[in-house]
Coordinates of C-alpha atoms in Angstrom, one line a residue:
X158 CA 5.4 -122.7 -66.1
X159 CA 3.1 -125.1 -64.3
X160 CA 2.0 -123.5 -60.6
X161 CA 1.3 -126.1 -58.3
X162 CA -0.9 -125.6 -55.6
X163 CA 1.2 -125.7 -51.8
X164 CA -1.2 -127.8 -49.1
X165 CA -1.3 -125.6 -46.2
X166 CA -1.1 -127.9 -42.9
X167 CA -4.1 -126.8 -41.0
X168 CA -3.4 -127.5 -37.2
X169 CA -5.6 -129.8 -35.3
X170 CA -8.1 -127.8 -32.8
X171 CA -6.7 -127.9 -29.7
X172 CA -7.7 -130.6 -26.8
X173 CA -9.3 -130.1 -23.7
X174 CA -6.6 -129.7 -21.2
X175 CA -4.3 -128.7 -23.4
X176 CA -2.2 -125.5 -22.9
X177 CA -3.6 -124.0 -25.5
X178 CA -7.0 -124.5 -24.6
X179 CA -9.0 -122.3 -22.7
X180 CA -11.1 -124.9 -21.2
X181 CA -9.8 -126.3 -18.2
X182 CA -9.5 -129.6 -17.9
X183 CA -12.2 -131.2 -15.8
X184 CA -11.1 -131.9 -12.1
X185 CA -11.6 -135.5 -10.6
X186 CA -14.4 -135.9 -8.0
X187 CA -13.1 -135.1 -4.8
X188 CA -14.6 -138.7 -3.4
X189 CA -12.5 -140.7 -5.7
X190 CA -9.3 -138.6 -4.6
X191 CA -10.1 -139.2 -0.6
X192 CA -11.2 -143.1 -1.2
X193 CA -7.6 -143.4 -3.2
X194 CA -5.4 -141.6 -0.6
X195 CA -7.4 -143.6 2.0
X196 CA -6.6 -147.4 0.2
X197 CA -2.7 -145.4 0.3
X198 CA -2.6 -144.3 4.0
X199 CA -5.0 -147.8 5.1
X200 CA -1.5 -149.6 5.5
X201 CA 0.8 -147.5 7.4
X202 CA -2.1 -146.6 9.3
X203 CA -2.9 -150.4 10.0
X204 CA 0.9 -150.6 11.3
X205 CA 0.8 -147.8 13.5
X206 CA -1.7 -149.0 15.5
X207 CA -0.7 -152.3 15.8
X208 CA 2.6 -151.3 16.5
X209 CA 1.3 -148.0 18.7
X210 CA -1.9 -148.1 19.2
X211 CA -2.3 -151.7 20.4
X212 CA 0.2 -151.2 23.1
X213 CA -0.9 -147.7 24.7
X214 CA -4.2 -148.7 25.0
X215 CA -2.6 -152.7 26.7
X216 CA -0.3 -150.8 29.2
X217 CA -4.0 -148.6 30.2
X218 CA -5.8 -151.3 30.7
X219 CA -3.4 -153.2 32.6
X220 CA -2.7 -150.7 34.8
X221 CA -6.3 -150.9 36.0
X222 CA -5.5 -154.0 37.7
X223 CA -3.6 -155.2 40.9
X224 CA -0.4 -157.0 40.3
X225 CA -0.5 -160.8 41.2
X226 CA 0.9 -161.7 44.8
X227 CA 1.7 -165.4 45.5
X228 CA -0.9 -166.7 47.8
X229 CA 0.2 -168.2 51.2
X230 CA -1.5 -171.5 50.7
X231 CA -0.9 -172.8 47.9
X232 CA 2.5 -170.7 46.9
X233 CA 1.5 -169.7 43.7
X234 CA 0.6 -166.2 42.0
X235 CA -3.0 -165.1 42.0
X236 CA -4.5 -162.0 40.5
X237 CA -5.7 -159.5 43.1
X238 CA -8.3 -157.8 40.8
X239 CA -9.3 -154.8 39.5
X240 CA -7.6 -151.8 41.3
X241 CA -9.1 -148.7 40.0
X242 CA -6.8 -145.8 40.2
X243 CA -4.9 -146.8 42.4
X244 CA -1.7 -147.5 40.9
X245 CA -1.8 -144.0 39.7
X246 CA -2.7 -142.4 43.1
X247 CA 0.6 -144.8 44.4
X248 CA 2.6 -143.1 41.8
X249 CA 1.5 -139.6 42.2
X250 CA 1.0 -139.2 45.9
X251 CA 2.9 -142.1 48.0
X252 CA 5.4 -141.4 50.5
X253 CA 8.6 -143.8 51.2
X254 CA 8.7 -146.0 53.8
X255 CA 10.6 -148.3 56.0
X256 CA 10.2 -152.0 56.5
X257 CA 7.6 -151.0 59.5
X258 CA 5.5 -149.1 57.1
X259 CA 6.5 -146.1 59.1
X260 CA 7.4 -142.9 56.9
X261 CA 10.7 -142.0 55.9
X262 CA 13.0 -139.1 53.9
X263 CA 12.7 -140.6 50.5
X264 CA 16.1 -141.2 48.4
X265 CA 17.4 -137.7 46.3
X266 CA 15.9 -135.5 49.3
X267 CA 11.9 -134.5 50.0
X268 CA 10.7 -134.6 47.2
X269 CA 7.9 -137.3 47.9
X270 CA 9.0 -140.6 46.0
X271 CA 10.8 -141.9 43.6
X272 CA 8.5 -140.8 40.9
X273 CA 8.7 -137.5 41.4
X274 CA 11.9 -137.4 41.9
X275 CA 12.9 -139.3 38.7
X276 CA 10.3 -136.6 37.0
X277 CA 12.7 -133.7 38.1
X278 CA 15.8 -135.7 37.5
X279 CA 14.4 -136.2 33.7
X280 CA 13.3 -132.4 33.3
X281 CA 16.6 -131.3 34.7
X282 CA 18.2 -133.0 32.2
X283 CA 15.9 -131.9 29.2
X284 CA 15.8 -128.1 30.0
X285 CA 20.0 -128.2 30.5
X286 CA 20.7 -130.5 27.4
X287 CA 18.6 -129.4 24.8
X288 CA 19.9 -125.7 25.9
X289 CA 23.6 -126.7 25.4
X290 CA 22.6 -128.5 22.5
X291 CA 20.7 -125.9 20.3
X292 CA 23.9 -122.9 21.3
X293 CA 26.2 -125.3 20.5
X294 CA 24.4 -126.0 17.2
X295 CA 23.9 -123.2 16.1
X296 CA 27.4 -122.2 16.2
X297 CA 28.7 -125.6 14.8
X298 CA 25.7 -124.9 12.0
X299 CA 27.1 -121.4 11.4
X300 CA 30.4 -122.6 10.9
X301 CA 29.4 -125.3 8.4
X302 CA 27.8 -123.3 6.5
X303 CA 30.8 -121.0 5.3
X304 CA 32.4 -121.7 2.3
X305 CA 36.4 -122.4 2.8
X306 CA 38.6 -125.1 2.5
X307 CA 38.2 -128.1 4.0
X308 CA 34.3 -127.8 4.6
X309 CA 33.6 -130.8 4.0
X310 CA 36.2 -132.6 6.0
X311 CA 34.8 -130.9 9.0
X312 CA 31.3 -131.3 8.7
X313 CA 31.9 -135.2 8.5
X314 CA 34.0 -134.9 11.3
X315 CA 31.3 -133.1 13.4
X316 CA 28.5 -135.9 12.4
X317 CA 30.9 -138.4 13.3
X318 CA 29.8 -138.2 16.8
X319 CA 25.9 -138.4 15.8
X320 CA 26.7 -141.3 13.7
X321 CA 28.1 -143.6 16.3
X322 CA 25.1 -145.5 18.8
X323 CA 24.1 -144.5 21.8
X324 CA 25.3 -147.2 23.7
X325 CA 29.1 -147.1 22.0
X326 CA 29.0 -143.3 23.3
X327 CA 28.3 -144.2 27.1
X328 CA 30.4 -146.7 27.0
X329 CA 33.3 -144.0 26.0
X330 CA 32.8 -141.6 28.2
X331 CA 32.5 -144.4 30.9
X332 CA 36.3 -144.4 30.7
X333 CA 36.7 -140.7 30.7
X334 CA 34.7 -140.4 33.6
X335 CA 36.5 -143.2 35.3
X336 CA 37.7 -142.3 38.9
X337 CA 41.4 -142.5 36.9
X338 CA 40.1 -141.7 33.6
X339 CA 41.5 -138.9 31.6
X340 CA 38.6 -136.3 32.9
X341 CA 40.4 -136.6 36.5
X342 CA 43.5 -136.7 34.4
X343 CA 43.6 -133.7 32.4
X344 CA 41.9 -131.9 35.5
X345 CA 44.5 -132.7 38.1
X346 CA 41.1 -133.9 40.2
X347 CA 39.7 -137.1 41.8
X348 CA 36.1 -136.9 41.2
X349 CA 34.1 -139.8 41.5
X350 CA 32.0 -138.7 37.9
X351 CA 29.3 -141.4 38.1
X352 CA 28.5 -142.0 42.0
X353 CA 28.6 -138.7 43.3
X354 CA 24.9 -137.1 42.7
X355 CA 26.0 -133.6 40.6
X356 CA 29.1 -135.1 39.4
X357 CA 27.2 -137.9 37.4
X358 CA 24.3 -135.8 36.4
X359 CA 26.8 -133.5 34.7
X360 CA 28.7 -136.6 33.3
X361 CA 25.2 -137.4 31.5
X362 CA 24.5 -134.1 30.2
X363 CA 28.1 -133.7 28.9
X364 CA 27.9 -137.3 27.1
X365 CA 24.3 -136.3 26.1
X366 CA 25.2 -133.0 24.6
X367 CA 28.3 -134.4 22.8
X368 CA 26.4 -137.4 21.0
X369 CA 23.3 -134.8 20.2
X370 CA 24.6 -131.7 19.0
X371 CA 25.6 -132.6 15.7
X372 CA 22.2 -133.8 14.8
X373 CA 20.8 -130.6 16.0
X374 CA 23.3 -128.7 13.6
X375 CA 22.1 -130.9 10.8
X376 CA 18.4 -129.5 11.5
X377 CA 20.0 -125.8 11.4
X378 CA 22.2 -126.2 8.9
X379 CA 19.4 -127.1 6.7
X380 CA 17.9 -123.9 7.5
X381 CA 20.7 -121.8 7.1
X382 CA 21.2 -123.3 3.5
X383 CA 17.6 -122.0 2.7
X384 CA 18.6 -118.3 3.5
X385 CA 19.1 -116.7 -0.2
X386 CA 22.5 -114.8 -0.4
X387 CA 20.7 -112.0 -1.4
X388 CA 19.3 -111.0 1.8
X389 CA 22.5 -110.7 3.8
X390 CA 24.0 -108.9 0.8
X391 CA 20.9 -106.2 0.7
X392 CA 21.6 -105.6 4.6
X393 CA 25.0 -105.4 4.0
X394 CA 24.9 -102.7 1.7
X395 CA 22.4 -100.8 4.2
X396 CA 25.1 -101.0 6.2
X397 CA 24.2 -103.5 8.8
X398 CA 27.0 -105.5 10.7
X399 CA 27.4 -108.9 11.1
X400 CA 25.7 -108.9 14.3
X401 CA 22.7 -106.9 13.3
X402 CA 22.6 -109.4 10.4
X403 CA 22.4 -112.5 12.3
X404 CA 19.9 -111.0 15.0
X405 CA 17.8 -109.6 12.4
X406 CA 17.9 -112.0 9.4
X407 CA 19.2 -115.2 10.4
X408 CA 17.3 -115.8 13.4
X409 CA 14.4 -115.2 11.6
X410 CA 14.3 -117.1 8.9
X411 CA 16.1 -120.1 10.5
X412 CA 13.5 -120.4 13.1
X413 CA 11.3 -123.1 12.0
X414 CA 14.4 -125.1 12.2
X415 CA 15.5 -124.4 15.6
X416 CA 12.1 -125.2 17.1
X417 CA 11.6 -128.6 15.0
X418 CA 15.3 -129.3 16.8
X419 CA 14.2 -128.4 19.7
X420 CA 11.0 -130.2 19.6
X421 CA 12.7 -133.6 18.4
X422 CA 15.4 -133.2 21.2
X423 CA 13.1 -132.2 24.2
X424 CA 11.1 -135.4 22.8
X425 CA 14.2 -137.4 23.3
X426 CA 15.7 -136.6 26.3
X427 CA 11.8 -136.9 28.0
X428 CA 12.4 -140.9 27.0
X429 CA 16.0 -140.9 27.5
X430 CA 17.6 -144.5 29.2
X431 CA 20.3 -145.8 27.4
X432 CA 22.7 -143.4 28.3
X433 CA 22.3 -142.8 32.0
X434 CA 21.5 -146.4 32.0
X435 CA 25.4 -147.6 30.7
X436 CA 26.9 -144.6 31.7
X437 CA 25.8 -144.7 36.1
X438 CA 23.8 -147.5 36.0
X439 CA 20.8 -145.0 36.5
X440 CA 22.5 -144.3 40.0
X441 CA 25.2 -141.5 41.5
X442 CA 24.8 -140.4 45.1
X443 CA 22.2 -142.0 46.7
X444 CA 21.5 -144.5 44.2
X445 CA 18.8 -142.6 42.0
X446 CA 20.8 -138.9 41.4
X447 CA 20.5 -140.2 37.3
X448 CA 16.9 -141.9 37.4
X449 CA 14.7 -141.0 34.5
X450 CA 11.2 -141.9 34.4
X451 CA 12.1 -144.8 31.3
X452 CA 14.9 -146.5 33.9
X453 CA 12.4 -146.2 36.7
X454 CA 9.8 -147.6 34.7
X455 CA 12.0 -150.8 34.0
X456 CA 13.1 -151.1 37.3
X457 CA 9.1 -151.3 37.8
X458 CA 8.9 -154.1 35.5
X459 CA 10.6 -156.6 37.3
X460 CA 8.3 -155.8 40.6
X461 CA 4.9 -155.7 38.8
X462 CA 3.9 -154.9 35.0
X463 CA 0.6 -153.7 36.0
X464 CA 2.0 -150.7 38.3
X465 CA 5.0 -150.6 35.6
X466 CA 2.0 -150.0 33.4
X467 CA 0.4 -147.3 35.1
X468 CA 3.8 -145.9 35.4
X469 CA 4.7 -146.0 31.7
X470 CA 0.9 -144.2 31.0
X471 CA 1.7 -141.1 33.4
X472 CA 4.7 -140.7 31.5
X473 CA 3.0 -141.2 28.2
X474 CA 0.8 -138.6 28.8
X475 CA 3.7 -135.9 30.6
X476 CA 5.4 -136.5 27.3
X477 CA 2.2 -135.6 25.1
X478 CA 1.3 -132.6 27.0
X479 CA 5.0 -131.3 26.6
X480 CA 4.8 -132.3 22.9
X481 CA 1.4 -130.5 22.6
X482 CA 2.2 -127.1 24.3
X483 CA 5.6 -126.9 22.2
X484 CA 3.4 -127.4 19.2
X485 CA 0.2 -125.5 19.8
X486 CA 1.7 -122.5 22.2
X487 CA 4.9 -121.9 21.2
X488 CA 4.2 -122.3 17.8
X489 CA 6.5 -125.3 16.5
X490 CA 4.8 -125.9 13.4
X491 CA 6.8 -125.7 9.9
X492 CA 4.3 -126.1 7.3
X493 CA 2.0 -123.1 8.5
X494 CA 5.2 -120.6 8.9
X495 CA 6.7 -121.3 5.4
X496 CA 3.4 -120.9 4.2
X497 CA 3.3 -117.8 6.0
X498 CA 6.5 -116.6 4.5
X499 CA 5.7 -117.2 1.1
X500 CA 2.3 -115.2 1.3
X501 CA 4.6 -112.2 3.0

């Protein structure tokens, strides 16, 4: 009986960074990492400020300077020079006034100009909107999320309303709204919707909040869907009811979502102009009742792009401030609360 010798495979010494090895695998420098996500980011970051940059720091410099005015004798426009701050201090601290230069009640009441009155016409309809819209939301959100038949037919037909544009939307509810529209109609009422002053502000935040609301369910909806199961079962056996549930679990856990809603939306409605624009022209009442700071900034435009300028700057920097305390005070900030969660 011949034996024959069996070759034993011998298996190849592991390599470095393989699982089996115990030697890690040597990191890459950390300089090479940051000069290759720098040549990554160098492009977007090139069109950013071209596109962003480029223009902030135009509309400041130009509102330094004093609009042209056409000189007597020859008829044409001259530059007036530099004018310090005092495009801003116009803005901020003028009062209106008649042909005579004598001092007058200003249009929408006392509060000082049209400035600041186009600032609490804008923040009156931020604070009521984005309210409406995140209750509204969440319920629509809530709903959505159940499983039933027909969910998906009614989801789309909630984002329909998100998915048409802006200017399509006004220009619907510029019928409704109509003096014989079906609003009056179905009211039994005759309310002039877009020129009274409260009648058109509400006709905004209505069309506003109708338009909106779906996209703020999309952002809770997302965070529902991120809930586990196993939670609301675990309470439920503890015996807690559907309300104590919702205050206590769902609210929780779905608030990074609501406040990156409510950030988006307040960020929105702050530059909001096509809507009041189509819907009342930027008027109602005395002529400014809908007036945001974006319409009264192109209304600007055609006067004088310099004091337009200065304009648009004190608005940039009300809407940064807003944008800042939301995310440094009050704490709208995803990526550190996850990361919070995950270490609790």
């Amino acid at each position: 009986m011949t034996v024959h010798e069996l070759s034993v495979e011998t298996p190849a010494p592991p390599r470095r960074g393989d699982a089996r090895s115990r030697e890690p695998e040597p990191a890459r420098p950390r300089k090479g990492r940051s000069k290759a996500a720098m040549f990554l980011i160098l492009p977007t970051m090139i069109l950013l400020g071209i596109v962003v940059l480029y223009p902030v720091v135009s509309a400041m410099v130009m509102s330094l300077f004093k609009d042209p005015a056409i000189d007597p004798a020859t008829g044409k426009f001259v530059d007036q020079g530099f004018a310090g701050l005092s495009n801003y201090t116009h803005w901020l601290f003028q009062r209106c006034t008649d042909t005579t230069g004598a001092s007058v009640s200003c249009p929408g009441g006392t509060l000082g100009s049209l400035f600041w009155q186009s600032m609490w016409v804008t923040v009156f309809f931020t604070v009521v909107t984005v309210a409406i819209e995140v209750a509204l939301g969440l319920w629509f959100a809530t709903i959505m999320n159940r499983a039933f038949r027909g969910r998906a037919l009614l989801r789309t037909s909630i984002l329909v309303a998100w998915a048409i544009p802006t200017a399509v939307t006004a220009k619907l509810w510029y019928f409704v709204f109509a003096y014989d529209g079906i609003a009056n109609k179905l009211l039994g009422t005759e309310i002039l919707w877009t020129g009274d002053t409260w009648p058109a502000r509400f006709a905004v935040v209505i069309a506003d909040a109708w338009k909106t609301t779906p996209f703020v369910a999309l952002l809770i909806l997302a965070g529902l869907q991120m809930v586990p199961a196993e939670v609301y079962e675990a309470a439920r056996m503890d015996g807690a009811n559907a309300w104590q549930r919702f205050r206590s679990i769902t609210l929780p856990l779905i608030k990074p979502a609501i406040l990156v809603a409510v950030l988006f939306r307040v960020l929105d409605v702050l530059r909001i102009y096509d809507l009041p624009a189509i819907l009342t022209g930027g008027g109602g009442g005395d002529g400014t009742a809908t007036t945001t700071l974006s319409i009264l900034v192109i209304d600007q435009m055609r006067q004088g792009f310099n004091s337009a300028s200065a304009l648009s700057t004190i608005t940039f920097l009300f809407i940064f401030a807003v944008a800042y305390v939301l995310v440094k005070v009050m704490g709208v900030n995803v990526i550190d609360t996850q990361e919070q969660q995950r270490k609790a």
